[in-house]
Coordinates of C-alpha atoms and ligand atoms in Angstrom, one line a residue:
M1 CA -75.0 103.3 8.6
N2 CA -76.2 100.1 10.3
K3 CA -80.0 100.4 10.9
N4 CA -80.5 96.7 11.9
V5 CA -83.1 96.1 14.5
L6 CA -83.5 92.6 16.0
V7 CA -87.2 91.7 16.1
T8 CA -87.9 88.7 18.2
G9 CA -91.2 87.1 17.1
G10 CA -91.0 88.9 13.8
A11 CA -92.9 86.0 12.1
G12 CA -95.9 86.5 14.5
Y13 CA -98.9 88.7 14.3
I14 CA -97.6 91.9 15.9
G15 CA -94.0 91.3 15.1
S16 CA -94.6 91.0 11.3
H17 CA -96.6 94.3 11.3
A18 CA -93.7 95.8 13.3
C19 CA -91.2 94.6 10.7
K20 CA -93.3 96.4 8.0
A21 CA -93.4 99.6 10.0
L22 CA -89.6 99.5 10.7
K23 CA -88.9 98.9 7.0
I24 CA -91.1 101.9 6.0
A25 CA -89.2 104.0 8.6
G26 CA -85.9 103.1 7.1
Y27 CA -84.7 100.3 9.4
T28 CA -83.8 96.8 8.6
P29 CA -85.8 94.4 10.7
V30 CA -84.0 91.2 11.5
T31 CA -86.5 88.6 12.5
Y32 CA -85.5 86.0 15.2
D33 CA -88.3 83.5 15.6
N34 CA -88.6 79.8 16.4
L35 CA -91.7 79.4 14.2
V36 CA -93.7 77.7 16.9
T37 CA -96.5 80.2 16.7
G38 CA -95.1 82.3 13.9
W39 CA -95.1 81.8 10.1
Q40 CA -92.1 82.0 7.9
D41 CA -94.0 83.5 5.0
A42 CA -94.9 86.5 7.3
V43 CA -91.2 87.4 7.2
K44 CA -91.3 89.8 4.2
F45 CA -89.4 92.9 5.2
G46 CA -85.9 91.8 6.2
P47 CA -83.7 88.8 7.0
F48 CA -84.9 85.8 8.9
E49 CA -82.9 83.8 11.6
Q50 CA -84.6 80.8 13.2
G51 CA -83.8 80.2 16.8
E52 CA -85.1 79.7 20.3
L53 CA -85.0 82.6 22.8
T54 CA -83.5 80.2 25.3
D55 CA -80.6 79.4 23.0
R56 CA -77.9 81.8 24.1
A57 CA -75.2 80.6 21.7
R58 CA -77.6 81.1 18.7
L59 CA -78.5 84.6 20.1
D60 CA -74.8 85.5 20.4
E61 CA -74.2 84.5 16.8
V62 CA -77.1 86.6 15.5
F63 CA -76.0 89.6 17.5
A64 CA -72.5 89.2 16.1
T65 CA -73.7 88.8 12.5
Y66 CA -76.1 91.8 12.4
Q67 CA -74.8 94.1 15.2
P68 CA -78.3 95.4 15.8
I69 CA -78.7 99.0 17.1
A70 CA -81.7 97.9 19.2
V71 CA -84.0 95.0 20.1
M72 CA -87.8 94.8 19.7
H73 CA -88.9 91.9 21.8
F74 CA -92.3 90.4 20.8
A75 CA -91.6 86.7 21.0
A76 CA -93.8 85.2 23.7
L77 CA -96.5 82.7 24.4
S78 CA -99.6 84.8 24.8
Q79 CA -102.7 82.9 25.5
V80 CA -104.4 83.5 28.8
G81 CA -106.3 80.2 28.8
E82 CA -103.3 78.1 28.0
A83 CA -101.2 80.0 30.6
M84 CA -103.6 78.9 33.3
H85 CA -103.1 75.2 32.4
Q86 CA -99.4 75.2 31.5
P87 CA -97.7 77.9 33.6
G88 CA -94.4 76.2 33.3
R89 CA -94.3 76.8 29.6
Y90 CA -95.0 80.5 30.2
W91 CA -92.3 80.9 32.8
H92 CA -89.8 78.9 30.8
N93 CA -90.3 80.4 27.4
N94 CA -91.3 83.9 28.3
V95 CA -89.2 84.6 31.4
A96 CA -86.1 82.3 31.0
G97 CA -86.1 83.1 27.2
S98 CA -86.3 86.8 27.8
L99 CA -83.5 86.6 30.3
A100 CA -81.3 84.9 27.8
L101 CA -82.1 87.5 25.2
I102 CA -81.5 90.4 27.6
E103 CA -78.2 88.9 28.7
A104 CA -77.1 88.4 25.1
A105 CA -78.1 92.0 24.2
V106 CA -76.1 93.4 27.1
A107 CA -73.1 91.2 26.2
A108 CA -73.3 92.6 22.6
E109 CA -73.6 96.1 24.0
C110 CA -77.0 96.5 22.3
L111 CA -78.6 98.5 25.1
D112 CA -81.8 100.0 23.5
F113 CA -84.6 97.6 24.2
V114 CA -88.3 97.9 23.2
F115 CA -90.5 95.4 25.1
S116 CA -94.0 94.2 24.4
S117 CA -95.7 93.9 27.8
T118 CA -99.4 93.8 28.5
C119 CA -102.3 95.3 30.4
A120 CA -102.7 91.8 31.8
T121 CA -100.0 92.8 34.3
Y122 CA -102.5 95.1 36.0
G123 CA -105.0 92.3 36.6
D124 CA -108.6 92.7 37.7
Q125 CA -108.9 96.0 39.5
D126 CA -112.3 97.4 40.1
N127 CA -112.8 101.1 39.7
V128 CA -109.1 101.8 39.3
V129 CA -107.8 104.0 36.5
L130 CA -105.2 101.9 34.7
D131 CA -102.3 104.2 34.0
E132 CA -98.5 103.4 34.0
N133 CA -98.2 104.0 37.8
T134 CA -101.0 101.5 38.7
A135 CA -99.8 98.6 40.8
Q136 CA -99.6 95.4 38.9
Y137 CA -101.4 92.3 40.2
P138 CA -101.7 89.9 37.2
T139 CA -104.4 87.2 37.5
N140 CA -102.8 84.7 35.1
S141 CA -99.4 83.3 34.3
Y142 CA -99.2 85.2 31.0
G143 CA -99.5 88.5 32.8
A144 CA -97.2 87.3 35.6
S145 CA -94.5 86.3 33.1
K146 CA -94.6 89.7 31.4
R147 CA -94.4 91.5 34.7
A148 CA -91.4 89.4 35.7
I149 CA -89.7 90.4 32.4
E150 CA -90.4 94.1 33.3
D151 CA -88.6 93.4 36.6
I152 CA -85.6 91.8 34.8
L153 CA -85.3 94.9 32.5
R154 CA -85.4 97.2 35.5
D155 CA -82.6 95.3 37.2
F156 CA -80.5 95.2 34.0
E157 CA -81.0 98.9 33.6
S158 CA -79.6 99.6 37.1
A159 CA -76.7 97.2 36.7
H160 CA -75.8 97.4 33.1
G161 CA -77.2 100.6 31.7
L162 CA -79.9 99.0 29.5
R163 CA -82.4 101.5 28.3
K164 CA -85.9 100.3 27.8
V165 CA -89.3 101.4 26.5
I166 CA -92.0 99.1 27.8
F167 CA -95.4 99.1 26.0
R168 CA -98.3 97.6 28.0
Y169 CA -100.7 96.7 25.2
F170 CA -104.5 96.5 25.6
N171 CA -106.3 94.3 23.1
V172 CA -104.5 94.3 19.7
A173 CA -106.8 93.8 16.7
G174 CA -107.0 94.5 13.0
A175 CA -104.6 93.8 10.2
D176 CA -102.4 95.5 7.7
P177 CA -104.8 97.4 5.4
D178 CA -102.8 96.2 2.4
A179 CA -103.3 92.6 3.7
E180 CA -99.6 91.8 3.2
V181 CA -99.6 90.5 6.8
G182 CA -102.4 89.8 9.3
E183 CA -103.5 87.8 12.3
F184 CA -103.3 84.0 12.3
H185 CA -102.9 81.9 15.4
Q186 CA -103.1 78.2 15.5
P187 CA -105.2 77.5 17.5
E188 CA -107.0 80.9 17.4
T189 CA -108.2 82.1 20.8
H190 CA -108.9 85.8 20.2
L191 CA -112.3 87.3 20.0
I192 CA -112.3 89.2 16.8
P193 CA -110.6 86.6 14.5
L194 CA -112.8 83.8 16.0
M195 CA -115.9 85.9 15.4
L196 CA -114.9 86.6 11.8
Q197 CA -114.2 82.9 11.2
A198 CA -117.7 82.1 12.5
I199 CA -119.2 84.8 10.3
A200 CA -117.3 83.4 7.3
G201 CA -118.6 79.9 8.1
K202 CA -115.0 78.6 8.9
R203 CA -116.2 77.6 12.3
D204 CA -119.7 76.8 13.7
K205 CA -120.0 79.6 16.1
L206 CA -118.4 81.9 18.6
T207 CA -118.9 81.1 22.3
V208 CA -119.3 84.2 24.5
F209 CA -117.3 83.5 27.7
G210 CA -119.5 84.6 30.5
T211 CA -122.5 86.9 30.6
D212 CA -122.6 87.4 34.4
Y213 CA -119.8 89.9 34.8
P214 CA -120.6 93.1 36.6
T215 CA -120.7 95.2 33.4
P216 CA -123.8 96.8 31.7
D217 CA -124.5 93.8 29.4
G218 CA -122.7 91.2 31.6
T219 CA -119.8 90.5 29.2
C220 CA -116.2 91.5 29.6
I221 CA -115.0 94.9 28.4
R222 CA -111.7 95.4 26.5
D223 CA -109.9 98.4 25.0
Y224 CA -109.1 97.4 21.3
V225 CA -106.1 99.0 19.5
H226 CA -105.2 98.6 15.8
V227 CA -102.0 96.6 15.3
C228 CA -100.8 99.2 12.8
D229 CA -101.2 102.0 15.3
L230 CA -99.6 99.8 18.0
V231 CA -96.5 99.1 15.9
D232 CA -96.2 102.8 14.9
A233 CA -95.8 103.5 18.6
H234 CA -92.9 101.0 18.7
V235 CA -91.1 102.9 16.0
L236 CA -91.6 106.1 18.0
G237 CA -90.4 104.2 21.1
L238 CA -87.2 103.2 19.3
E239 CA -86.7 106.8 18.2
W240 CA -87.3 108.0 21.8
L241 CA -84.5 105.7 22.9
K242 CA -82.2 106.8 20.1
D243 CA -82.9 110.4 21.1
G244 CA -81.5 109.6 24.5
K245 CA -84.8 110.2 26.3
G246 CA -84.3 107.2 28.6
S247 CA -86.4 104.4 29.9
R248 CA -90.2 104.8 30.0
V249 CA -93.4 102.8 30.2
F250 CA -96.4 103.5 28.0
N251 CA -99.8 102.0 27.9
L252 CA -101.1 101.4 24.4
G253 CA -104.9 101.6 24.3
T254 CA -107.5 104.0 23.1
G255 CA -109.2 104.6 26.5
H256 CA -112.5 103.3 25.1
G257 CA -113.9 100.0 26.2
F258 CA -116.2 97.7 24.3
S259 CA -118.0 94.7 25.7
V260 CA -118.0 91.3 23.9
R261 CA -121.6 91.9 22.9
E262 CA -120.7 95.3 21.5
V263 CA -118.0 93.7 19.4
I264 CA -120.5 91.2 18.1
D265 CA -122.9 94.1 17.1
H266 CA -120.1 96.0 15.3
S267 CA -119.0 92.8 13.5
R268 CA -122.6 92.3 12.3
S269 CA -122.7 95.8 11.0
V270 CA -119.3 95.8 9.3
T271 CA -119.8 92.5 7.6
N272 CA -123.5 92.8 7.1
R273 CA -123.8 89.2 8.1
D274 CA -125.2 87.3 11.1
V275 CA -122.8 86.4 13.9
P276 CA -123.4 82.7 14.9
H277 CA -122.8 82.6 18.7
D278 CA -123.9 81.0 21.9
V279 CA -123.1 81.6 25.6
G280 CA -120.7 79.6 27.7
P281 CA -119.1 79.9 31.2
R282 CA -116.5 82.4 32.1
R283 CA -112.9 81.6 30.9
A284 CA -110.5 81.2 33.8
G285 CA -108.1 84.0 34.2
D286 CA -110.2 86.7 32.4
C287 CA -110.5 90.1 33.9
T288 CA -113.9 91.9 33.9
K289 CA -112.6 95.2 32.4
L290 CA -109.3 96.3 31.0
V291 CA -109.3 99.9 29.6
S292 CA -106.3 102.2 29.4
G293 CA -106.6 105.3 31.6
S294 CA -103.5 107.0 30.2
M295 CA -102.7 109.4 27.4
R296 CA -99.0 109.3 28.0
A297 CA -98.1 107.7 24.6
E298 CA -100.0 110.5 22.9
T299 CA -98.7 113.4 24.9
E300 CA -95.0 112.3 25.3
L301 CA -94.3 110.0 22.3
G302 CA -96.5 112.0 19.9
W303 CA -98.5 108.8 19.1
T304 CA -101.6 109.4 17.0
P305 CA -103.7 106.3 16.4
T306 CA -105.5 106.6 13.1
R307 CA -107.1 103.2 12.6
S308 CA -108.2 102.2 16.1
K309 CA -112.0 102.8 15.6
L310 CA -113.6 99.5 16.3
H311 CA -115.3 99.3 12.9
T312 CA -112.0 100.0 11.1
M313 CA -110.2 97.3 13.1
I314 CA -112.9 94.8 12.3
A315 CA -113.0 95.9 8.6
D316 CA -109.3 95.4 8.3
A317 CA -109.4 92.1 10.0
W318 CA -112.3 91.0 7.8
R319 CA -110.4 92.0 4.6
W320 CA -107.4 90.0 5.8
Q321 CA -109.6 87.0 6.7
Q322 CA -111.1 87.1 3.2
T323 CA -107.8 86.8 1.5
G324 CA -107.9 83.2 2.8
H325 CA -104.2 83.5 3.3
Y326 CA -103.9 80.7 5.8
D327 CA -106.9 78.6 4.8
K328 CA -105.9 75.1 4.2
Ligands
LIG401 N1 -113.8 86.0 24.4 C1 -115.0 85.3 24.2 N2 -115.0 84.2 23.4 C2 -113.9 83.7 22.7 C3 -112.7 84.5 22.9 C4 -112.7 85.6 23.7 O1 -116.1 85.6 24.8 O2 -114.0 82.7 22.0 C5 -113.8 87.1 25.3 C6 -112.8 87.0 26.4 O3 -113.5 86.4 27.5 C7 -112.4 88.4 26.7 C8 -112.5 89.1 25.3 O4 -113.3 88.2 24.5 O5 -113.4 89.0 27.5 C9 -111.2 89.3 24.6 O6 -110.5 88.0 24.7 P1 -109.2 87.8 23.8 O7 -108.9 86.3 24.0 O8 -109.4 88.2 22.4 O9 -108.1 88.7 24.5 P2 -107.6 88.9 26.0 O10 -108.4 89.9 26.6 O11 -107.8 87.5 26.6 O12 -106.2 89.2 25.8

């Protein structure tokens, strides 16, 4: 039986971990990636097709070749800072690209769609519990582009019978404990890999973006979730759709927030090394606090995160970092 799943962004950080999880679960992940932010040597678990999301003819060809039973859509530009300065790239690549993909999926009658959205769609909301019913007010073009794709999926559900599971991620961290795949962005902008690079001496220092936020230690608070737990939820989401349970939105976070300073302290204790850092101004577009307020993924999907303790995430990321996989 055909168990092909089209994984856009399968050469990227989360997509490559998803391909491994799909393969282990008995599916064949077919990676579709333009290699702008992904890496071909991260495609280890199934076939690779290079292409742009906006290239509808290429998408049609790939759907015809593999006849996938579902789409997992990870491919996106995802840097908040960059999104603030280049919104056009975000609307073009993320929104226009996703629209082409969704249209191609519907044309190919591939109607089960798992989408990687983000807690950035909620925006900066003080004293609000962030669950799946919370109104979405993104503060940056990255979050806005993801919210727009959620809207497109909703409209294609009403008009064309698309079924979707939308995952709104909190902060994804860690790496495959076997270190077969891991996180590598160029340039890197995320807190934990930057911190580990500073600890390893691969960069001078980490700059803490703002210590004047209204939080106990003045730094931003995030809810970190292990990439392996996150992709396990995607396999459950795929099975949810295949069981005919219909469209659903799930937050993916642990419900526990850590400040930037707390992440620094944990990194120091995991690596037993000093964390070279200084303090800089706030980064435009950053929210004060993003912590999931929902257990829906646990209660409905049966998701049980097993590696999302902060020290485990940092230890797995550190192991990956020490492989020197992408060191030039
Ligand atoms: N951060 C920081 N210095 C950096 C990178 C990030 O202080 O060099 C902070 C950032 O302001 C945010 C948190 O770390 O509060 C997580 O940022 P990241 O870019 O990892 O994820 P985001 O929350 O933007 O998706």
